[in-house]
XYZ file of C-alpha atoms in Angstrom:
624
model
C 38.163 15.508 -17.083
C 38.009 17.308 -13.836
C 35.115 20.080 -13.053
C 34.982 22.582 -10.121
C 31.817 24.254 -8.539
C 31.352 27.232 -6.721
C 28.351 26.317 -4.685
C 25.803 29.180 -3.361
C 25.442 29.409 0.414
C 22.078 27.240 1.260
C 20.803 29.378 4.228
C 20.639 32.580 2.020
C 18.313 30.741 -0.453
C 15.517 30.028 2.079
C 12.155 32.094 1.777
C 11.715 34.802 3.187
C 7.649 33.180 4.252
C 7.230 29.817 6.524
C 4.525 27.126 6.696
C 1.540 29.090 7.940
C 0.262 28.808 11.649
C 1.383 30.230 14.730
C 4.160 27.420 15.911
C 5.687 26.162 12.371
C 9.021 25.593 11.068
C 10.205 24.918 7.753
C 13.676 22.754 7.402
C 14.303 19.975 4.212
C 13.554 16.628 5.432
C 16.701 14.726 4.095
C 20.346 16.356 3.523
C 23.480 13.940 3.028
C 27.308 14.869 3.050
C 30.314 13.342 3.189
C 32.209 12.606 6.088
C 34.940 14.715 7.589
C 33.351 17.259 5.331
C 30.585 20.059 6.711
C 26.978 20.561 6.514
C 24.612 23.528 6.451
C 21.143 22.532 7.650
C 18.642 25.525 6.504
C 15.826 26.508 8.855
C 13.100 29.263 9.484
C 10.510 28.739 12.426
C 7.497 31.064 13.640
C 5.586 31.840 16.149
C 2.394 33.311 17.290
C 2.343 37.169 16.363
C 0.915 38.437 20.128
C 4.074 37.519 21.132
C 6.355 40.437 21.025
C 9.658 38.845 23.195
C 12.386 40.845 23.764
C 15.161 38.031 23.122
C 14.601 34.888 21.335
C 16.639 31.795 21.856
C 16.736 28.362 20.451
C 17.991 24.520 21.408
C 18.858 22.127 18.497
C 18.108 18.394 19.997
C 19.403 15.089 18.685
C 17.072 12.068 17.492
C 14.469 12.856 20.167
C 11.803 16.597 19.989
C 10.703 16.411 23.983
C 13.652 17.864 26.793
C 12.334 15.213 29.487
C 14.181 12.531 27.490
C 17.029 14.641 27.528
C 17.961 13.555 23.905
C 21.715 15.165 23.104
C 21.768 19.116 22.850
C 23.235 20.190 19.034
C 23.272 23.854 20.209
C 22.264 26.012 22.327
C 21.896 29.717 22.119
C 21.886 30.901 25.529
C 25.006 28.906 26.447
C 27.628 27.057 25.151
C 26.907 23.988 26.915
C 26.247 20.809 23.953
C 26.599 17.494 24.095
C 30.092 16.216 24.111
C 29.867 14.870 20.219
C 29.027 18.339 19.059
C 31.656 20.480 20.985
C 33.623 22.906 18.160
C 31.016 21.436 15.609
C 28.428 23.250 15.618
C 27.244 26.694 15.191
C 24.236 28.619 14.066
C 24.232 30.674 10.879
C 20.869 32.210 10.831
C 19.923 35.011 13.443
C 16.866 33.705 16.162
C 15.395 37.567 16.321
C 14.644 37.322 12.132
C 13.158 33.594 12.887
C 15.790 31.915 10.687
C 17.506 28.950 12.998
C 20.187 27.522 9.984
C 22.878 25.278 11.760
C 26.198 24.301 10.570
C 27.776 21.198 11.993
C 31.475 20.741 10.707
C 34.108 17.554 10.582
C 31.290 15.503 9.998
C 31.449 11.802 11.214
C 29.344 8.127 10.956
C 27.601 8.531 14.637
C 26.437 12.195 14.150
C 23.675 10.241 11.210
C 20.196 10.797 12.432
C 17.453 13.436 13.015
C 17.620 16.958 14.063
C 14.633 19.083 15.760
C 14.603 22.565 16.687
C 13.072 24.031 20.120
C 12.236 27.973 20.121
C 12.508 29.786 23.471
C 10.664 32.669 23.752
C 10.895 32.824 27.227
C 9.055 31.743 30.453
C 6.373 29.496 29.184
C 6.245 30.322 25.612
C 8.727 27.564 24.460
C 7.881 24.963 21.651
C 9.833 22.337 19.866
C 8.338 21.858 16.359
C 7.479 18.617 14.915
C 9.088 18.983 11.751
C 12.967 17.717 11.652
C 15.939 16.837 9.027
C 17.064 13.569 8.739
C 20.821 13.857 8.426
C 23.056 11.395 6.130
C 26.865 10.864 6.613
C 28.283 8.736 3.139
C 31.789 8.190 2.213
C 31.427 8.171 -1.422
C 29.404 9.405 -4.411
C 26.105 7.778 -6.429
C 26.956 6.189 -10.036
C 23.578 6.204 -11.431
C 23.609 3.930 -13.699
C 20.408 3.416 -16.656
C 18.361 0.505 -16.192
C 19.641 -0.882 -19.482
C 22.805 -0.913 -21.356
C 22.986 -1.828 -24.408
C 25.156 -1.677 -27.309
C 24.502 0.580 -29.773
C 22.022 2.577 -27.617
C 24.053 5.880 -26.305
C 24.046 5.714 -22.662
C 24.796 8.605 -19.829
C 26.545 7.630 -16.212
C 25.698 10.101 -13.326
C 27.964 10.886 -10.748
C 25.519 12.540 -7.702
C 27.823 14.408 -5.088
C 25.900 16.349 -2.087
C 26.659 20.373 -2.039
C 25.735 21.482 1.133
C 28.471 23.041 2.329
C 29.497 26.508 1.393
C 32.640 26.205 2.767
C 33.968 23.382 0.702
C 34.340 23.463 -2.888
C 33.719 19.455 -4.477
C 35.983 18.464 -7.268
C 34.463 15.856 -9.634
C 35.980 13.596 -11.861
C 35.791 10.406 -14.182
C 38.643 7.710 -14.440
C 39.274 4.335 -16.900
C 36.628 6.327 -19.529
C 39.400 6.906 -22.336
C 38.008 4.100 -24.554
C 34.739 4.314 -24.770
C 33.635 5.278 -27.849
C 31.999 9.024 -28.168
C 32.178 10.202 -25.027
C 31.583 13.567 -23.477
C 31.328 15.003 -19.556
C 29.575 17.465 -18.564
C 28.244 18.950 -15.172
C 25.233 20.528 -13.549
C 23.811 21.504 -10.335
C 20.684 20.528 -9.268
C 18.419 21.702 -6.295
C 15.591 19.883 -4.687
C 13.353 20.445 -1.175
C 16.600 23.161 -0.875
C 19.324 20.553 -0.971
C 21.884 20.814 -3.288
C 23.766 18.319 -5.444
C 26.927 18.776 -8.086
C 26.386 15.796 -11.126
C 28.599 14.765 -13.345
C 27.463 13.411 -16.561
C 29.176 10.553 -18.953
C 27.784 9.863 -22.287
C 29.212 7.352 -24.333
C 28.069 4.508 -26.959
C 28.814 1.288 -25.725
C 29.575 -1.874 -27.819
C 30.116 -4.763 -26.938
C 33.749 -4.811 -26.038
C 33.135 -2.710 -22.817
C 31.082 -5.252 -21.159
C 32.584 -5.417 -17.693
C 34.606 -2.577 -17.809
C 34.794 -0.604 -14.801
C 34.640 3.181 -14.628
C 35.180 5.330 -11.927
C 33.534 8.808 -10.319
C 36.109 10.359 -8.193
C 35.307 13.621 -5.704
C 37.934 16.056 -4.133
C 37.908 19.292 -2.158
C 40.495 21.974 -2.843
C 43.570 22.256 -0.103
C 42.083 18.791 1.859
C 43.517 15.451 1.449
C 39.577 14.386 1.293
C 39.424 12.007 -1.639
C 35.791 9.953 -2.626
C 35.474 7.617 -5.067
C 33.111 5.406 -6.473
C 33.119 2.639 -9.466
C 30.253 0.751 -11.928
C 30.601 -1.648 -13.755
C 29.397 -1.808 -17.390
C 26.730 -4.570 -18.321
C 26.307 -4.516 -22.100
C 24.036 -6.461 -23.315
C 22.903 -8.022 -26.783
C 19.881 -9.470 -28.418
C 19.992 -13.324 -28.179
C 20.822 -15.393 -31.864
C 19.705 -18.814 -32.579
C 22.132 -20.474 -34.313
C 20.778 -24.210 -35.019
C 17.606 -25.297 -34.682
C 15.282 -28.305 -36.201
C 12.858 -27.672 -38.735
C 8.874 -29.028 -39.557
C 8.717 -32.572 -39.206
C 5.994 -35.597 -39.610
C 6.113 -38.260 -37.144
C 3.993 -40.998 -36.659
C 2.638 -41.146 -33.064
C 4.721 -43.267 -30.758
C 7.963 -42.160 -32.440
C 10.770 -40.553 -30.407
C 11.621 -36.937 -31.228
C 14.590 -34.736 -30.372
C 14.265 -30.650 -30.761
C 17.691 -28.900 -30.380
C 17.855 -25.097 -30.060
C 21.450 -23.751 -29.772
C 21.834 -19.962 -28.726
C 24.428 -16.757 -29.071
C 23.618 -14.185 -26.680
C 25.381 -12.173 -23.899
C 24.036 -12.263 -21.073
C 23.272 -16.304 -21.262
C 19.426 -16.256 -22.475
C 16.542 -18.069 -21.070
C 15.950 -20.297 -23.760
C 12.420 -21.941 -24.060
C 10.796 -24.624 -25.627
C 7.595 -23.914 -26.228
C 3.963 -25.754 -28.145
C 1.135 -23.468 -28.831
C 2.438 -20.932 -26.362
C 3.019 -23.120 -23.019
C 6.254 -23.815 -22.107
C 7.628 -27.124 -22.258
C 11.076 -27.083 -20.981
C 13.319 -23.702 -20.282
C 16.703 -23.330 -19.018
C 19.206 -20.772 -18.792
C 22.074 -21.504 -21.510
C 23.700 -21.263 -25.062
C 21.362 -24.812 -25.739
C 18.491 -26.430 -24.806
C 17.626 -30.035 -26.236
C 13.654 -31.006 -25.913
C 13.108 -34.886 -25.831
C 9.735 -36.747 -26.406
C 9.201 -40.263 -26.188
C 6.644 -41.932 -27.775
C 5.106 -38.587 -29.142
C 1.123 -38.730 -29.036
C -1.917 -36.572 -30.511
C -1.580 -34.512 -27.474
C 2.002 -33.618 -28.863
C 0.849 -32.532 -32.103
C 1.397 -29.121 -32.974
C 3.819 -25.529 -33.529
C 6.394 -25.650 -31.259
C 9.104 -22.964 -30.493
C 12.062 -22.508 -29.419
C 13.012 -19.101 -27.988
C 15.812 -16.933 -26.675
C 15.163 -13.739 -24.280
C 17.127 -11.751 -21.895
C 15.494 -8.383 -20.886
C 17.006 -6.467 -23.594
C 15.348 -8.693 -26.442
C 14.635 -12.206 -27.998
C 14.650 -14.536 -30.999
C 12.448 -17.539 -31.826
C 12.556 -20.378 -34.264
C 9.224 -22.135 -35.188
C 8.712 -25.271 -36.326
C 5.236 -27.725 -36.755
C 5.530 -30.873 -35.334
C 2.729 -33.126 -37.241
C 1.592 -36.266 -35.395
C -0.855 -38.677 -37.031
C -3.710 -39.388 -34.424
C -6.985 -40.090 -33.823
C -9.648 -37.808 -33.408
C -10.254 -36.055 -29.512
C -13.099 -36.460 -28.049
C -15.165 -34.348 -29.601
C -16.605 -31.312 -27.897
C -19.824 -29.287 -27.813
C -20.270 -25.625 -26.834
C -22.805 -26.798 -24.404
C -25.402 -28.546 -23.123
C -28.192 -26.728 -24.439
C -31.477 -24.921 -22.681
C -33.996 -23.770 -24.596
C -37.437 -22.457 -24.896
C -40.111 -24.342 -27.542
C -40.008 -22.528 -30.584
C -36.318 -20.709 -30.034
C -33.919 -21.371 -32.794
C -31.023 -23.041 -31.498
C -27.214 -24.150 -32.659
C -25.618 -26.885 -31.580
C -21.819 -27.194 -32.261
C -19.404 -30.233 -31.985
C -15.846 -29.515 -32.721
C -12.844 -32.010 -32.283
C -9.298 -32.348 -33.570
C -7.158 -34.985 -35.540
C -5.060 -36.125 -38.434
C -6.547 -36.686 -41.029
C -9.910 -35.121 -40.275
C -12.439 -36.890 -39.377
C -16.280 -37.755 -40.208
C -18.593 -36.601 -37.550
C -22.186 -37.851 -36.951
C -24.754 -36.555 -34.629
C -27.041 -38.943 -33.353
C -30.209 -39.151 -31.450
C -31.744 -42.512 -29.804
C -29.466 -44.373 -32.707
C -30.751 -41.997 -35.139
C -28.145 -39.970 -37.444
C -29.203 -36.089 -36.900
C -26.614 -34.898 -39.524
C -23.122 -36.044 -40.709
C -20.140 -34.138 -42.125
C -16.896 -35.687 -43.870
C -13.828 -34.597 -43.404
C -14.146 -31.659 -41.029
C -13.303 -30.574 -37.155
C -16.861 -29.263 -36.340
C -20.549 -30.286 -37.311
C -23.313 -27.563 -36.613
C -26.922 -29.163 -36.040
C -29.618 -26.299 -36.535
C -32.832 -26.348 -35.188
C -34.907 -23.546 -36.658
C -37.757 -23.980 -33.926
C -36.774 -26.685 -31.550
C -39.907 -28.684 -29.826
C -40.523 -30.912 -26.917
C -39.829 -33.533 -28.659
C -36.631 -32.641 -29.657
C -35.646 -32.846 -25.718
C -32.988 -35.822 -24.964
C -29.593 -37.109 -25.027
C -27.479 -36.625 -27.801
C -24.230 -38.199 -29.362
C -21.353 -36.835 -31.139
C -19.641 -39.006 -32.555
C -16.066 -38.466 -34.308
C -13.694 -40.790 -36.331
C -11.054 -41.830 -39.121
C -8.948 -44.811 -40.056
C -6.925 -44.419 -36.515
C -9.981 -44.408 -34.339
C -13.038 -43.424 -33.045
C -14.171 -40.591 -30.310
C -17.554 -39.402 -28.701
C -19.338 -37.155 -26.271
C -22.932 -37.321 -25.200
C -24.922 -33.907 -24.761
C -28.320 -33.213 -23.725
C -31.153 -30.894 -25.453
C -33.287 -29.361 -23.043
C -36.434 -27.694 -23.934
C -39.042 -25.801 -21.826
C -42.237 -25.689 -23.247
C -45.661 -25.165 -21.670
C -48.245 -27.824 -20.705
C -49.743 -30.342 -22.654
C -52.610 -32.432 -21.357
C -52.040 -35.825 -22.326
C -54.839 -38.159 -23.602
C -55.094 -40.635 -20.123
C -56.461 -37.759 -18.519
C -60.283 -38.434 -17.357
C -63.197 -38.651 -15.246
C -64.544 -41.694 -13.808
C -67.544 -42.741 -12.232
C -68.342 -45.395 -9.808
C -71.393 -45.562 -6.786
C -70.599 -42.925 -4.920
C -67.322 -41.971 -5.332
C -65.788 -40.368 -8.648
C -62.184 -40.148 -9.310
C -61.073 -38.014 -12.491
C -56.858 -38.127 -13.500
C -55.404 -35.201 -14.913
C -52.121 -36.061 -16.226
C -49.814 -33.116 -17.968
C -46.214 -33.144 -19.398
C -44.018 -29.656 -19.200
C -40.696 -28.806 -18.340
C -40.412 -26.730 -16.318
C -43.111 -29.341 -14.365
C -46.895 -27.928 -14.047
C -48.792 -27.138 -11.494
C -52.027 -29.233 -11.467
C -55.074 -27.329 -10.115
C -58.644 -29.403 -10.606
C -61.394 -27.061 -11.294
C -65.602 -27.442 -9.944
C -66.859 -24.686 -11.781
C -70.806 -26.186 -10.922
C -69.619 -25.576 -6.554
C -67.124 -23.068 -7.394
C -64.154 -25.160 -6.247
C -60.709 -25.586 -6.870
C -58.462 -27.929 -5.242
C -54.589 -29.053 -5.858
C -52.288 -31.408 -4.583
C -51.814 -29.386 -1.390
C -55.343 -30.856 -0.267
C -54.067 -33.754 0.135
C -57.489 -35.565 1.528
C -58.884 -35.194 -2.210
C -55.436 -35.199 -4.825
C -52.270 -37.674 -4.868
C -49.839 -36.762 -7.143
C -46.861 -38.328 -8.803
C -44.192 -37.625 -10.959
C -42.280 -39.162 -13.995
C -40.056 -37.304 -16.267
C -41.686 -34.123 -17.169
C -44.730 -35.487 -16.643
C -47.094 -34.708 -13.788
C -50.383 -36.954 -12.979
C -53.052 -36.009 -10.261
C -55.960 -37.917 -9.153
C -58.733 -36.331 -7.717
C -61.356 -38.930 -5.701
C -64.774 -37.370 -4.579
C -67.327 -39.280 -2.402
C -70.636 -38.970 -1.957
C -73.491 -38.531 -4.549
C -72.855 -37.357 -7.715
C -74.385 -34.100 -9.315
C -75.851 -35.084 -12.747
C -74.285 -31.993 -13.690
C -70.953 -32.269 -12.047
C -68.184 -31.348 -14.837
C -64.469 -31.015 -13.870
C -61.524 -29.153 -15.956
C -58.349 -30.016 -15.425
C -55.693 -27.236 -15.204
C -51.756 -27.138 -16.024
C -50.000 -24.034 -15.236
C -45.975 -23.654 -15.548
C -44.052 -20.089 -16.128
C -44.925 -20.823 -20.154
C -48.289 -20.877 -20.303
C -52.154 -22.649 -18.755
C -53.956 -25.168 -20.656
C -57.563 -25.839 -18.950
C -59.430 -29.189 -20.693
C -62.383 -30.514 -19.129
C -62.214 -33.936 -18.573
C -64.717 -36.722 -20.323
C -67.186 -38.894 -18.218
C -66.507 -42.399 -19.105
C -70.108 -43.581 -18.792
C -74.053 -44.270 -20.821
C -76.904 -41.789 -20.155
C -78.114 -43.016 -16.457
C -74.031 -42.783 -14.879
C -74.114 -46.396 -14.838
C -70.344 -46.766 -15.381
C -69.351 -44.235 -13.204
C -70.876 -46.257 -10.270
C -68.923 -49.757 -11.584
C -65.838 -47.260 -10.817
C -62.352 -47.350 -13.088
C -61.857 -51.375 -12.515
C -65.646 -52.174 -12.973
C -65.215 -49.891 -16.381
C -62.731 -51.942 -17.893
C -64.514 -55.126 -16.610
C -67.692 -54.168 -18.244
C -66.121 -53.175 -21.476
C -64.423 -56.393 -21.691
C -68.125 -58.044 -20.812
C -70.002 -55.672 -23.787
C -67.284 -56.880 -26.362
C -67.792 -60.512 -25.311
C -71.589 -59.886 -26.395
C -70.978 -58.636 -29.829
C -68.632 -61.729 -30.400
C -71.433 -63.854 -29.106
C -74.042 -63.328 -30.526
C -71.922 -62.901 -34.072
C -70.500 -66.587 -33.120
C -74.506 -67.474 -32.673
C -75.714 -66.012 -35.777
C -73.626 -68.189 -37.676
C -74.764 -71.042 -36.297
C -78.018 -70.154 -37.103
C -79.216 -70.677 -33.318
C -81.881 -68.480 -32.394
C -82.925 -70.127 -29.225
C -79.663 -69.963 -27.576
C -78.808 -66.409 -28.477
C -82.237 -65.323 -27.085
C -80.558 -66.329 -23.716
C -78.318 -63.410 -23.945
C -80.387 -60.884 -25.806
C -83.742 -59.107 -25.359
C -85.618 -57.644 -28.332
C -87.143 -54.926 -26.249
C -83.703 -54.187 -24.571
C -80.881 -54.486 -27.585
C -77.229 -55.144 -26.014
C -75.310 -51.992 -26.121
C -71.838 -51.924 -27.656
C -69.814 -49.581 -25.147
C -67.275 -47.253 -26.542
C -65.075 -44.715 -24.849
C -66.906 -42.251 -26.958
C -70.501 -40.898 -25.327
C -73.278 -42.108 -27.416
C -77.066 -41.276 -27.566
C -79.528 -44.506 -27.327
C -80.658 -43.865 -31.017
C -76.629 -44.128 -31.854
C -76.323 -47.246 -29.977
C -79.743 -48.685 -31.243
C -78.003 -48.329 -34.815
C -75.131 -49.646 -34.120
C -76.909 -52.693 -32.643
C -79.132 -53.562 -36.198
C -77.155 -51.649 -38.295
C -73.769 -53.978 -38.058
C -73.440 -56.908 -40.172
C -71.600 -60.366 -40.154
C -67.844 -58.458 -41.775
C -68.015 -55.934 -39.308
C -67.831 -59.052 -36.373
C -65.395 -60.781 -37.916
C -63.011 -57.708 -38.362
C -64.196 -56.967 -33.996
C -62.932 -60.722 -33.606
C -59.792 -60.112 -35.425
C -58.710 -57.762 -33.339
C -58.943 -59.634 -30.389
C -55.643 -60.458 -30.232
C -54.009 -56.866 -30.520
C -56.856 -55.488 -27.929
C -55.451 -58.102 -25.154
C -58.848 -58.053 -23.023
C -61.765 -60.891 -22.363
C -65.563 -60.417 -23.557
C -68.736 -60.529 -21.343
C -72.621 -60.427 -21.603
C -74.471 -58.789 -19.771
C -77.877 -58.189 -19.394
C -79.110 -54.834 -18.864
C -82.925 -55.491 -18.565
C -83.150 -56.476 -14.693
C -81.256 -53.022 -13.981
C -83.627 -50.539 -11.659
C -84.691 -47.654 -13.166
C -85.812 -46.526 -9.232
C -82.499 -44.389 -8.857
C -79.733 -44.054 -11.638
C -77.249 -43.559 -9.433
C -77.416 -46.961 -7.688
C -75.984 -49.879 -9.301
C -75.560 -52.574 -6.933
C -74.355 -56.446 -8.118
C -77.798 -58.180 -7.064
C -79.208 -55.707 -9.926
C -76.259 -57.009 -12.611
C -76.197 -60.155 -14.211
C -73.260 -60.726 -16.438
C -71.361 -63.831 -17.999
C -67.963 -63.870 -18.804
C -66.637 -65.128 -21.704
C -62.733 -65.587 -22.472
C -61.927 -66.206 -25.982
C -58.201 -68.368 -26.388
């Protein structure tokens, strides 16, 4: 089917207006055309409105705007004098006194391709060639514009895009080898855009198929010329992909072989993919693709799929392959960070066939258990310090065994621990304040009788070390010791401050804090010795030699960590009878420490503070 077009002269479509300011021109930036054929190039310039010439003239230049490169002259107004590839060719259409500067160049050939600038002369110095240009095309045959996507059963429309910028020649447009497609039609339009003009040719038609590969043709001819364009496509029909055999769900035991086959109908050939869980395994392009695995393990286990896709659609096949395996190692959301008190979740998942039991342990002691699950949630409603550590997960069934170890952090505030206390000794006193947090404390000793506090950055008064989350400071004073000296110990972390003031260790006079923190433990050891004594004596019913050790006026004194008053330890003294010995000496074994007397009447009473070893007289006494 042939159509003819009557196209409208270009230059008389231009508007009348121009790009504002007072040196502009207006021209399309791209125009094609054929060869041996003609071109109209439409143009419109201005200039500045003061200037009122009597004559105005204008140069058409070749790939270059500035005269000092002398770039090839197009045309020239005020003579006829053009390069040598534009004699006869060239010619301007639009009149340079009404501002309109359209050019027609005519027999159009391959080396006149490039860009054209125009250069108004107004006259002496008021000349000016404008920065705006049209990029000229030469082609030797028409644009099939083809859809991205042809395929059958979807109607599709060919375009046959021939340039119409010449109103001197009159294009001829045609379509050849299109008698058997199925429901075609042709029809033609002409289209317009940035003032260049094309004729199209439209082909509709429902493809199957059959017409893959079939070439059709867009031919172009110009009434009383032998000028003849052509151009050809070639049809692409495509078809959704078919899977014709494929294997279906299987069991296997793990270390068997397995063999997936997926064979494929499809035009194009399809990418064909093997696929578990969604990552690809294996792909090719093909009508088959075989998967092998050898000696198949848990890892394997799964939903595998095999699928066909070109870019105009796809088909899958899905199949479970089932592998008998032992659990994963199991795994938990996270190691955990929390504050004391928080609720918190902990959750250990793992995978295998048959499920498995999975214990939580802590320190070798079972937490909670479930049977025959993937996961196991431990709950802490209010989690505690104590509930800090390392934790187990452990996972298994009758074809193994798995595990992970976590840890359960908790931040809590400070706790004072028990060892923390003040100790006495001559002149020097040395309390130890030991505290356990997490984040770790900071340890501040507190004077409030001299208004002092001090901390491990006075490091001429407090050592500090460190274990775990614990914290321990010792604080040494010298010099004489206030009677009413009391110290507090402080812990301080982003949780919370717990002040406790710490206990003396010594009787009424400071006696034991002058021994000092060995001397303490010495003398206790001494004091126990006596009560085992003088029990051991009373049995024997042997007055004389127990009166070596004991003075009626001065009773021994029993010495306990706890502070006692003399009427407390006067009681304790007559108050104690022969069981309550026997049940002391039992002990002795699980208290690990030696016995001593002492006697206590020599001691000074001059100064309180002053205990010096020509004032003590002690024997030791080890019991085996």
């Amino acid at each position: 089917m042939t159509f003819f077009y009557k196209t409208l002269p270009i230059f008389w479509m231009l508007l009348k207006g121009v790009l504002a300011g007072p040196w502009s021109a207006w021209m399309p930036e791209n125009i094609a055309a054929f060869e041996g054929t003609c071109v109209v190039i439409p143009c419109r310039f201005n200039y500045p409105e003061e200037l009122r010439p009597s004559a105005v003239h204008g140069i058409w230049y070749f790939n270059s705007p500035y005269p000092k490169n002398y770039p090839p002259v197009v045309y020239k107004s005020r003579t006829s004098i053009v390069h040598e590839s534009y004699l006869g060719r060239t010619r301007l259409l639009g009149d340079l006194n009404t501002r309109n500067c359209t050019l027609q160049i005519t027999r159009l050939s391959p080396e006149l391709t490039g860009k054209y600038y125009f250069r108004g002369d107004l006259g002496g110095y008021n000349q000016y060639t404008y920065s705006e240009h049209c990029n000229l095309e030469i082609i030797n045959k028409p644009t099939i514009v083809a859809p991205p996507e042809v395929v059958e059963g979807s109607e599709v429309e060919l375009r046959c895009v021939v340039p119409d910028n010449c109103p001197e020649m009159k294009p001829i447009v045609s379509w050849t080898n299109h008698e058997g497609l199925a429901q075609y039609s042709v029809y033609g339009q002409v289209e317009e855009e940035g003032s260049t003009w094309s004729l199209i040719s439209m082909l509709k038609f429902l493809p199957s198929r059959e017409n893959n590969h079939q070439e059709l043709g867009c031919k172009v001819n110009y009434i009383n010329t032998t000028f003849e364009f052509d151009a050809a496509a070639i049809l692409d029909v495509k078809y959704i992909p078919r899977i014709v055999q494929a294997n279906s769900s299987a069991e296997v035991i793990q270390g068997s072989p397995v063999v997936l086959v997926c064979a494929v109908d499809s035009n194009p050939l399809a990418l064909i993919s093997w696929l578990r869980e969604g990552d690809v395994l294996y792909e090719e392009v093909g009508r088959s693709l075989t998967l092998r695995l050898e000696n198949v393990t848990y890892l394997q286990d799964g939903i595998y799929s095999c699928v066909a896709e070109n870019i105009y659609g796809k088909e899958n096949h899905t199949l479970a392959l089932t592998v008998m395996y032992a659990p994963w190692k199991p795994v938990v959301n996270v190691s955990v960070i929390a504050v004391e008190g928080d609720p918190v979740t902990i959750l250990c998942s793992t995978q295998s066939n048959p499920e498995p039991i999975i214990t939580i342990f802590k320190e070798k002691k079972v937490m909670k258990t479930v049977v025959y699950s993937s996961q196991l949630a431990l709950e802490f409603s209010s989690v505690t310090h104590e509930d800090d550590g390392e934790y187990w997960c452990i996972a298994e069934n009758q074809f193994g065994q798995s595990g992970s170890a976590f840890n359960l952090t908790i931040e809590f505030a400070p706790l004072i621990l028990p060892e923390s206390k003040c100790t006495a000794a001559r002149d020097t006193v040395q309390c130890i304040c030991a505290a356990k947090s997490n984040p770790e404390a900071v340890i501040i000793f507190k004077l409030p009788t001299r208004n002092v506090t001090v901390n491990e950055t006075d490091r001429e008064f407090v050592y500090s070390q460190r274990t775990g989350y614990t914290i321990t400071s010792i604080l040494t004073l010298r010099g004489e010791v206030d009677s009413q000296l009391y110290i507090v110990c402080s812990a301080r972390n982003l949780y919370g401050t717990k002040d406790q003031q710490l206990q003396f260790h010594h009787s009424n006079s400071l006696m034991w804090a002058k021994v000092g923190p060995v001397g303490a433990v010495v003398a206790f050891a001494i004091l126990i010795a006596v009560v085992c004594y003088v029990s051991q004596t009373r049995k024997k019913k042997n007055m004389n030699e127990s009166s070596s050790f004991m003075q009626t006026e001065n009773p021994p004194v029993i010495y306990s960590g706890d502070y006692k008053t003399p009427g407390n330890l006067e009681k304790s003294e007559y108050g104690r009878h022969p069981g309550s010995d026997r049940r002391l000496l039992n002990k002795r074994e699980d208290l690990g420490i030696d016995y001593a007397n002492i006697d206590f009447t020599k001691l000074s009473t001059k100064d309180s503070y002053t205990l010096t070893e020509e004032l003590a007289e002690y024997a030791e006494i080890r019991v085996k």
